[in-house]
Amino acid sequence: MLFSRWGAFVYRFRKPIALVTIVLAVGSASLAARVTDSLVSGGWTDPHSESAAVATRLADEFGAGRGSIVALFEGDDTTDARSEAFQQQISTSLTRLASDPIADGVIGFAQTQDDRFISTDGHSAYAVARLTITDEASSNEMPTIRALIDKPPTTTKLSLAGVGPFTEDQAHQSEKELVQAEIVSGPFALVILLAVFASVVAAGLPLLVAGLAIPTTLAGVFLVAQTTELSIYVQNVATMLGLALAIDYSLFMVSRFREELRRGRTVAQAVETTVATSGKAVAFSGLAVAIGLSGLLLFQPAALRSFGIGGSIVVASSVFYALTFLPAVLGMLGHRVNALSLSGLFDAIRRRLGRPVAARVSDPSRSRWAQVARAVMARPLAFLIPSVLFLLLAGAPFLRLSQGIPNASTLPEGLESRDAAVTLSTDFAKGETSPIAILATVSGEPLSGANIATLMGFAAAVDAVDGIDRIEGPFALTDPATGAAMTPEQLAAFYAAPADKLPPALVAARDQLKDAYVRKSTVRIDAISSLDPVSPAGGAVIPRVRAVETAGVTSQVGGLAAEGNDFMVSQANTVPYAVLVTLVASGLILFLLFGSVVIPLKAIVMTLLSISASFGALVWIFQDGNLSNVLGFTSPGFTVAGNPIIMFSILFGLSMDYEVLLLSRVQEAYRRTGDNTASVAEGLSRTAGVITGAALIMVVVFSAFALAESITIKSIGVGMAIAVFVDATIIRVLLVPATMRLMGRWNWWAPGPLGRLADRLGFSHAEDAADRTDGADEDGPTDGAGDGRVSRPAPGLARS
């Protein structure tokens, strides 16, 4: 078989294979160190959406697509932000930046006398520095930009907001949380591995594999980021998954290798069998995880796609080292894999103290896990019904899911960009820095009397939309003689008047209005809303604005709120396809591996129950704000958009991981004995300890990321820790034995043509030591034909 031959190959060339893989990981470290600078904070925009089209038009037609930096100047309780002295401080501080080629001037109260730049208490002010580069590019130029800004007097606090400062802070926070998670999770993972293996050498191998897989993964992320946009959070998810998967896969394989040695196999046979059984399970479970993540590639926003790309690289790296470096090292270690045994140390201590040392007899059929499996299968409905009801109840909060786009408020307090953004949203007139941009197009000259009347009617209809406070544009002018709003005829006359008929100041103001709002037959109209543009309520305004129709006007709606709404719509439209791809592909993999159509269907249903419980917890904790004091966060009032589908893609694959490991051993036993109940008990007894250890490690790794101060990462960490815990306990220990007992031999059923296809492909054949041609396995009888192959149960219900 393929995996058996690969195991033999790796053992034969174990030293060069180990050396090459180590060199690859070490060489990847230099690229991994540069990954943060290649990632971006954005990517939450659907490039094919209406808001994206508006952003492109604003850049191409209005010259408004370049970036900006908001400089916030906060005075004390005695400060008058409108005073000439305070405004001079702002001007002095920003003079060098305004005159540098990287900027295109500064706009604030001094230039406009507009109170929007002044805080409601009158003690603070902000100015906007327009850049000649994009917002994304500004994030890499923040050191240069900061160097061009002079600090104001000590009585004034200066802080910067905008995409550039936000990206800079986000990158620093991401790196800090990565280091924190690694420091916290590493020692705990080692303790769990020591408890599982009772050997220092064996426990160290999974951590060593993780140490090779993670830099290789980050190097791959760096290379991909040179050609496509990847989110800054990819490195967090890559490290989180890299630790979990590399340790998981290594745990499975090291456990099987030690088991084969105990059964009297030679080192070569143990390596070959380990790769043929656990190695095959690792390859298929890795494929399941990768396919689960590949569903994210269907999404248009780059942030979601980047998680699928980064996650797939993680899986590839983890499987690669698990199938190359690890079996090569196991082949070199041989029986020394059990060196520095903790049980031997404890036995020596007992002998030193004069106490007897009991002989250890390993009998899986009498293990604690086998007893649990038999207890569950003795009364399957008594365990099945309460477990299902509990999972459904735990998932109920997910029914009230409300999603919002992550912004600076999701970062922890104390970060400059976050605090400045919060101050701008709370202490200044709301909505001024993030208006809803509407491009209204008419036929002919937009500043003619008829078209002005039409556009003013359209603007009035938008102004009447619930959630819109006021409208800004080229027509919101008043008659200086009467103070009343100018009529369409007056506005047409004003814009058509020769320059020499108007005062120079009025001509300059008119030209400024036309330059800001009018291009050919299109007029830009800004709708101001006091609602947070990234909140669900702020995004809900957009469909109402887009529903406004006026004869003779075609419009497009953009801005931050529109981008958020379009992201949510794009996500909602794509989620069914992403979920369907994940379910179908995962089911197909399980069918190929086990040759059954029942196993995949059952696995999918149980995994959905497990994930729904974690989603319910996600909403209950982070959207509703429960346990916020314990976990140290402030709820934004919504669930971070994208997190549920990201978690679904990752968790579905991880759940298949445990399913493959457990059922592989159950199938091995069933093919040997034909006894469904005994096979389930044996499979659970042989894998439950490993699965529990792997799950505990995953819970530790994910919980370490739950210590993150960023709500985006914290919520993913908490949700995934809960999901893994539920999956490894309720699902694997209770639901799997109960359902397999109820299904009996139907567990392995497949329609005739599909069954024959699975047999022909051969992936579902148990490739344990009993399948070898060098003798019979001591755990089961041979078929008497002298080929050493274990007798198989009669097909019965397995094929029809």
PDB file of N, CA and C in Angstrom, residues 284-285 287-292 294 578-608 648 652-653 655-657 659-660 663 747 749-751 754 757-758 761 763-764:
ATOM      1  N   PHE A 284      -5.246  12.088   5.800  1.00  0.00           N
ATOM      2  CA  PHE A 284      -6.652  12.319   5.478  1.00  0.00           C
ATOM      3  C   PHE A 284      -7.269  13.386   6.379  1.00  0.00           C
ATOM      4  N   SER A 285      -6.907  13.390   7.655  1.00  0.00           N
ATOM      5  CA  SER A 285      -7.451  14.426   8.532  1.00  0.00           C
ATOM      6  C   SER A 285      -6.911  15.792   8.127  1.00  0.00           C
ATOM      7  N   LEU A 287      -6.122  16.621   5.102  1.00  0.00           N
ATOM      8  CA  LEU A 287      -6.886  16.970   3.905  1.00  0.00           C
ATOM      9  C   LEU A 287      -8.260  17.506   4.278  1.00  0.00           C
ATOM     10  N   ALA A 288      -8.868  16.907   5.313  1.00  0.00           N
ATOM     11  CA  ALA A 288     -10.182  17.374   5.766  1.00  0.00           C
ATOM     12  C   ALA A 288     -10.096  18.797   6.307  1.00  0.00           C
ATOM     13  N   VAL A 289      -9.056  19.076   7.099  1.00  0.00           N
ATOM     14  CA  VAL A 289      -8.885  20.426   7.636  1.00  0.00           C
ATOM     15  C   VAL A 289      -8.658  21.419   6.500  1.00  0.00           C
ATOM     16  N   ALA A 290      -7.805  21.043   5.554  1.00  0.00           N
ATOM     17  CA  ALA A 290      -7.509  21.937   4.432  1.00  0.00           C
ATOM     18  C   ALA A 290      -8.749  22.229   3.609  1.00  0.00           C
ATOM     19  N   ILE A 291      -9.565  21.193   3.392  1.00  0.00           N
ATOM     20  CA  ILE A 291     -10.790  21.405   2.616  1.00  0.00           C
ATOM     21  C   ILE A 291     -11.766  22.278   3.393  1.00  0.00           C
ATOM     22  N   GLY A 292     -11.840  22.059   4.711  1.00  0.00           N
ATOM     23  CA  GLY A 292     -12.684  22.925   5.519  1.00  0.00           C
ATOM     24  C   GLY A 292     -12.284  24.380   5.384  1.00  0.00           C
ATOM     25  N   SER A 294     -10.579  25.616   2.837  1.00  0.00           N
ATOM     26  CA  SER A 294     -10.655  26.054   1.439  1.00  0.00           C
ATOM     27  C   SER A 294     -12.007  26.672   1.111  1.00  0.00           C
ATOM     28  N   ALA A 578     -19.912  27.953   0.818  1.00  0.00           N
ATOM     29  CA  ALA A 578     -18.715  27.555   1.556  1.00  0.00           C
ATOM     30  C   ALA A 578     -19.024  26.377   2.483  1.00  0.00           C
ATOM     31  N   VAL A 579     -20.161  26.450   3.155  1.00  0.00           N
ATOM     32  CA  VAL A 579     -20.552  25.366   4.062  1.00  0.00           C
ATOM     33  C   VAL A 579     -20.812  24.086   3.265  1.00  0.00           C
ATOM     34  N   LEU A 580     -21.503  24.224   2.127  1.00  0.00           N
ATOM     35  CA  LEU A 580     -21.812  23.047   1.304  1.00  0.00           C
ATOM     36  C   LEU A 580     -20.535  22.383   0.798  1.00  0.00           C
ATOM     37  N   VAL A 581     -19.585  23.190   0.326  1.00  0.00           N
ATOM     38  CA  VAL A 581     -18.314  22.627  -0.149  1.00  0.00           C
ATOM     39  C   VAL A 581     -17.614  21.874   0.966  1.00  0.00           C
ATOM     40  N   THR A 582     -17.605  22.465   2.163  1.00  0.00           N
ATOM     41  CA  THR A 582     -16.944  21.827   3.306  1.00  0.00           C
ATOM     42  C   THR A 582     -17.614  20.513   3.665  1.00  0.00           C
ATOM     43  N   LEU A 583     -18.939  20.520   3.728  1.00  0.00           N
ATOM     44  CA  LEU A 583     -19.666  19.301   4.111  1.00  0.00           C
ATOM     45  C   LEU A 583     -19.491  18.195   3.079  1.00  0.00           C
ATOM     46  N   VAL A 584     -19.658  18.527   1.813  1.00  0.00           N
ATOM     47  CA  VAL A 584     -19.564  17.512   0.764  1.00  0.00           C
ATOM     48  C   VAL A 584     -18.147  16.950   0.678  1.00  0.00           C
ATOM     49  N   ALA A 585     -17.167  17.843   0.694  1.00  0.00           N
ATOM     50  CA  ALA A 585     -15.780  17.385   0.578  1.00  0.00           C
ATOM     51  C   ALA A 585     -15.363  16.547   1.774  1.00  0.00           C
ATOM     52  N   SER A 586     -15.751  16.975   2.968  1.00  0.00           N
ATOM     53  CA  SER A 586     -15.408  16.209   4.170  1.00  0.00           C
ATOM     54  C   SER A 586     -16.088  14.849   4.152  1.00  0.00           C
ATOM     55  N   GLY A 587     -17.357  14.829   3.739  1.00  0.00           N
ATOM     56  CA  GLY A 587     -18.061  13.559   3.636  1.00  0.00           C
ATOM     57  C   GLY A 587     -17.404  12.629   2.637  1.00  0.00           C
ATOM     58  N   LEU A 588     -16.929  13.192   1.521  1.00  0.00           N
ATOM     59  CA  LEU A 588     -16.274  12.373   0.496  1.00  0.00           C
ATOM     60  C   LEU A 588     -14.981  11.770   1.038  1.00  0.00           C
ATOM     61  N   ILE A 589     -14.219  12.560   1.793  1.00  0.00           N
ATOM     62  CA  ILE A 589     -12.958  12.066   2.359  1.00  0.00           C
ATOM     63  C   ILE A 589     -13.229  10.923   3.324  1.00  0.00           C
ATOM     64  N   LEU A 590     -14.215  11.102   4.194  1.00  0.00           N
ATOM     65  CA  LEU A 590     -14.542  10.040   5.146  1.00  0.00           C
ATOM     66  C   LEU A 590     -15.033   8.782   4.425  1.00  0.00           C
ATOM     67  N   PHE A 591     -15.774   8.963   3.348  1.00  0.00           N
ATOM     68  CA  PHE A 591     -16.227   7.799   2.589  1.00  0.00           C
ATOM     69  C   PHE A 591     -15.040   7.047   1.991  1.00  0.00           C
ATOM     70  N   LEU A 592     -14.097   7.782   1.405  1.00  0.00           N
ATOM     71  CA  LEU A 592     -12.934   7.131   0.809  1.00  0.00           C
ATOM     72  C   LEU A 592     -12.101   6.417   1.865  1.00  0.00           C
ATOM     73  N   LEU A 593     -12.051   6.986   3.057  1.00  0.00           N
ATOM     74  CA  LEU A 593     -11.214   6.412   4.104  1.00  0.00           C
ATOM     75  C   LEU A 593     -11.873   5.202   4.764  1.00  0.00           C
ATOM     76  N   PHE A 594     -13.208   5.239   4.919  1.00  0.00           N
ATOM     77  CA  PHE A 594     -13.887   4.174   5.657  1.00  0.00           C
ATOM     78  C   PHE A 594     -14.794   3.304   4.794  1.00  0.00           C
ATOM     79  N   GLY A 595     -15.025   3.682   3.536  1.00  0.00           N
ATOM     80  CA  GLY A 595     -15.855   2.871   2.659  1.00  0.00           C
ATOM     81  C   GLY A 595     -17.292   2.792   3.097  1.00  0.00           C
ATOM     82  N   SER A 596     -17.797   3.806   3.803  1.00  0.00           N
ATOM     83  CA  SER A 596     -19.166   3.804   4.326  1.00  0.00           C
ATOM     84  C   SER A 596     -19.811   5.155   4.025  1.00  0.00           C
ATOM     85  N   VAL A 597     -21.109   5.139   3.765  1.00  0.00           N
ATOM     86  CA  VAL A 597     -21.835   6.396   3.599  1.00  0.00           C
ATOM     87  C   VAL A 597     -22.495   6.820   4.908  1.00  0.00           C
ATOM     88  N   VAL A 598     -22.613   5.888   5.855  1.00  0.00           N
ATOM     89  CA  VAL A 598     -23.245   6.203   7.138  1.00  0.00           C
ATOM     90  C   VAL A 598     -22.288   6.989   8.026  1.00  0.00           C
ATOM     91  N   ILE A 599     -21.035   6.561   8.079  1.00  0.00           N
ATOM     92  CA  ILE A 599     -20.030   7.232   8.920  1.00  0.00           C
ATOM     93  C   ILE A 599     -19.917   8.719   8.570  1.00  0.00           C
ATOM     94  N   PRO A 600     -19.783   9.101   7.304  1.00  0.00           N
ATOM     95  CA  PRO A 600     -19.683  10.532   6.985  1.00  0.00           C
ATOM     96  C   PRO A 600     -20.914  11.331   7.402  1.00  0.00           C
ATOM     97  N   LEU A 601     -22.111  10.786   7.133  1.00  0.00           N
ATOM     98  CA  LEU A 601     -23.332  11.512   7.487  1.00  0.00           C
ATOM     99  C   LEU A 601     -23.428  11.712   8.996  1.00  0.00           C
ATOM    100  N   LYS A 602     -23.133  10.659   9.733  1.00  0.00           N
ATOM    101  CA  LYS A 602     -23.186  10.739  11.193  1.00  0.00           C
ATOM    102  C   LYS A 602     -22.143  11.734  11.717  1.00  0.00           C
ATOM    103  N   ALA A 603     -20.952  11.700  11.136  1.00  0.00           N
ATOM    104  CA  ALA A 603     -19.877  12.596  11.573  1.00  0.00           C
ATOM    105  C   ALA A 603     -20.251  14.052  11.311  1.00  0.00           C
ATOM    106  N   ILE A 604     -20.861  14.318  10.165  1.00  0.00           N
ATOM    107  CA  ILE A 604     -21.241  15.684   9.819  1.00  0.00           C
ATOM    108  C   ILE A 604     -22.289  16.215  10.789  1.00  0.00           C
ATOM    109  N   VAL A 605     -23.310  15.407  11.096  1.00  0.00           N
ATOM    110  CA  VAL A 605     -24.366  15.843  12.009  1.00  0.00           C
ATOM    111  C   VAL A 605     -23.795  16.143  13.394  1.00  0.00           C
ATOM    112  N   MET A 606     -22.960  15.253  13.896  1.00  0.00           N
ATOM    113  CA  MET A 606     -22.409  15.447  15.236  1.00  0.00           C
ATOM    114  C   MET A 606     -21.463  16.650  15.286  1.00  0.00           C
ATOM    115  N   THR A 607     -20.706  16.856  14.226  1.00  0.00           N
ATOM    116  CA  THR A 607     -19.806  18.015  14.186  1.00  0.00           C
ATOM    117  C   THR A 607     -20.598  19.312  14.159  1.00  0.00           C
ATOM    118  N   LEU A 608     -21.695  19.321  13.409  1.00  0.00           N
ATOM    119  CA  LEU A 608     -22.533  20.523  13.375  1.00  0.00           C
ATOM    120  C   LEU A 608     -23.116  20.814  14.763  1.00  0.00           C
ATOM    121  N   PHE A 648     -16.007  28.025  11.848  1.00  0.00           N
ATOM    122  CA  PHE A 648     -16.651  26.843  11.266  1.00  0.00           C
ATOM    123  C   PHE A 648     -15.659  26.077  10.397  1.00  0.00           C
ATOM    124  N   PHE A 652     -14.500  22.449  11.771  1.00  0.00           N
ATOM    125  CA  PHE A 652     -15.006  21.284  11.056  1.00  0.00           C
ATOM    126  C   PHE A 652     -13.854  20.358  10.698  1.00  0.00           C
ATOM    127  N   GLY A 653     -12.757  20.960  10.261  1.00  0.00           N
ATOM    128  CA  GLY A 653     -11.599  20.144   9.942  1.00  0.00           C
ATOM    129  C   GLY A 653     -11.007  19.477  11.167  1.00  0.00           C
ATOM    130  N   SER A 655     -12.522  18.670  13.909  1.00  0.00           N
ATOM    131  CA  SER A 655     -13.422  17.607  14.352  1.00  0.00           C
ATOM    132  C   SER A 655     -13.212  16.346  13.526  1.00  0.00           C
ATOM    133  N   MET A 656     -13.020  16.508  12.222  1.00  0.00           N
ATOM    134  CA  MET A 656     -12.725  15.359  11.373  1.00  0.00           C
ATOM    135  C   MET A 656     -11.418  14.692  11.797  1.00  0.00           C
ATOM    136  N   ASP A 657     -10.504  15.496  12.330  1.00  0.00           N
ATOM    137  CA  ASP A 657      -9.229  14.989  12.835  1.00  0.00           C
ATOM    138  C   ASP A 657      -9.461  13.886  13.860  1.00  0.00           C
ATOM    139  N   GLU A 659     -12.289  12.363  14.476  1.00  0.00           N
ATOM    140  CA  GLU A 659     -13.144  11.324  13.899  1.00  0.00           C
ATOM    141  C   GLU A 659     -12.302  10.291  13.155  1.00  0.00           C
ATOM    142  N   VAL A 660     -11.351  10.773  12.371  1.00  0.00           N
ATOM    143  CA  VAL A 660     -10.502   9.874  11.595  1.00  0.00           C
ATOM    144  C   VAL A 660      -9.665   8.991  12.512  1.00  0.00           C
ATOM    145  N   LEU A 663     -12.139   6.421  14.469  1.00  0.00           N
ATOM    146  CA  LEU A 663     -12.797   5.417  13.632  1.00  0.00           C
ATOM    147  C   LEU A 663     -11.804   4.556  12.870  1.00  0.00           C
ATOM    148  N   ASN A 747     -23.236   0.824  10.388  1.00  0.00           N
ATOM    149  CA  ASN A 747     -22.180   1.841  10.405  1.00  0.00           C
ATOM    150  C   ASN A 747     -21.300   1.763   9.160  1.00  0.00           C
ATOM    151  N   TRP A 749     -22.067   0.499   6.144  1.00  0.00           N
ATOM    152  CA  TRP A 749     -22.837   0.222   4.934  1.00  0.00           C
ATOM    153  C   TRP A 749     -22.554   1.252   3.839  1.00  0.00           C
ATOM    154  N   ALA A 750     -22.559   0.769   2.600  1.00  0.00           N
ATOM    155  CA  ALA A 750     -22.502   1.632   1.422  1.00  0.00           C
ATOM    156  C   ALA A 750     -23.227   0.919   0.297  1.00  0.00           C
ATOM    157  N   PRO A 751     -23.922   1.633  -0.586  1.00  0.00           N
ATOM    158  CA  PRO A 751     -24.559   0.987  -1.734  1.00  0.00           C
ATOM    159  C   PRO A 751     -23.515   0.214  -2.537  1.00  0.00           C
ATOM    160  N   LEU A 754     -20.914   2.051  -4.818  1.00  0.00           N
ATOM    161  CA  LEU A 754     -20.006   2.887  -4.032  1.00  0.00           C
ATOM    162  C   LEU A 754     -19.085   2.020  -3.174  1.00  0.00           C
ATOM    163  N   LEU A 757     -16.408   0.682  -5.310  1.00  0.00           N
ATOM    164  CA  LEU A 757     -15.451   1.747  -5.638  1.00  0.00           C
ATOM    165  C   LEU A 757     -14.475   1.972  -4.493  1.00  0.00           C
ATOM    166  N   ALA A 758     -15.003   2.020  -3.249  1.00  0.00           N
ATOM    167  CA  ALA A 758     -14.139   2.210  -2.093  1.00  0.00           C
ATOM    168  C   ALA A 758     -13.155   1.059  -1.953  1.00  0.00           C
ATOM    169  N   LEU A 761     -10.391   1.399  -4.595  1.00  0.00           N
ATOM    170  CA  LEU A 761      -9.408   2.440  -4.276  1.00  0.00           C
ATOM    171  C   LEU A 761      -8.501   2.011  -3.130  1.00  0.00           C
ATOM    172  N   PHE A 763      -8.381   2.828   0.035  1.00  0.00           N
ATOM    173  CA  PHE A 763      -8.048   3.713   1.160  1.00  0.00           C
ATOM    174  C   PHE A 763      -8.690   3.228   2.454  1.00  0.00           C
ATOM    175  N   SER A 764      -9.823   2.529   2.342  1.00  0.00           N
ATOM    176  CA  SER A 764     -10.540   2.117   3.544  1.00  0.00           C
ATOM    177  C   SER A 764      -9.984   0.835   4.143  1.00  0.00           C
TER     178      SER A 764
END
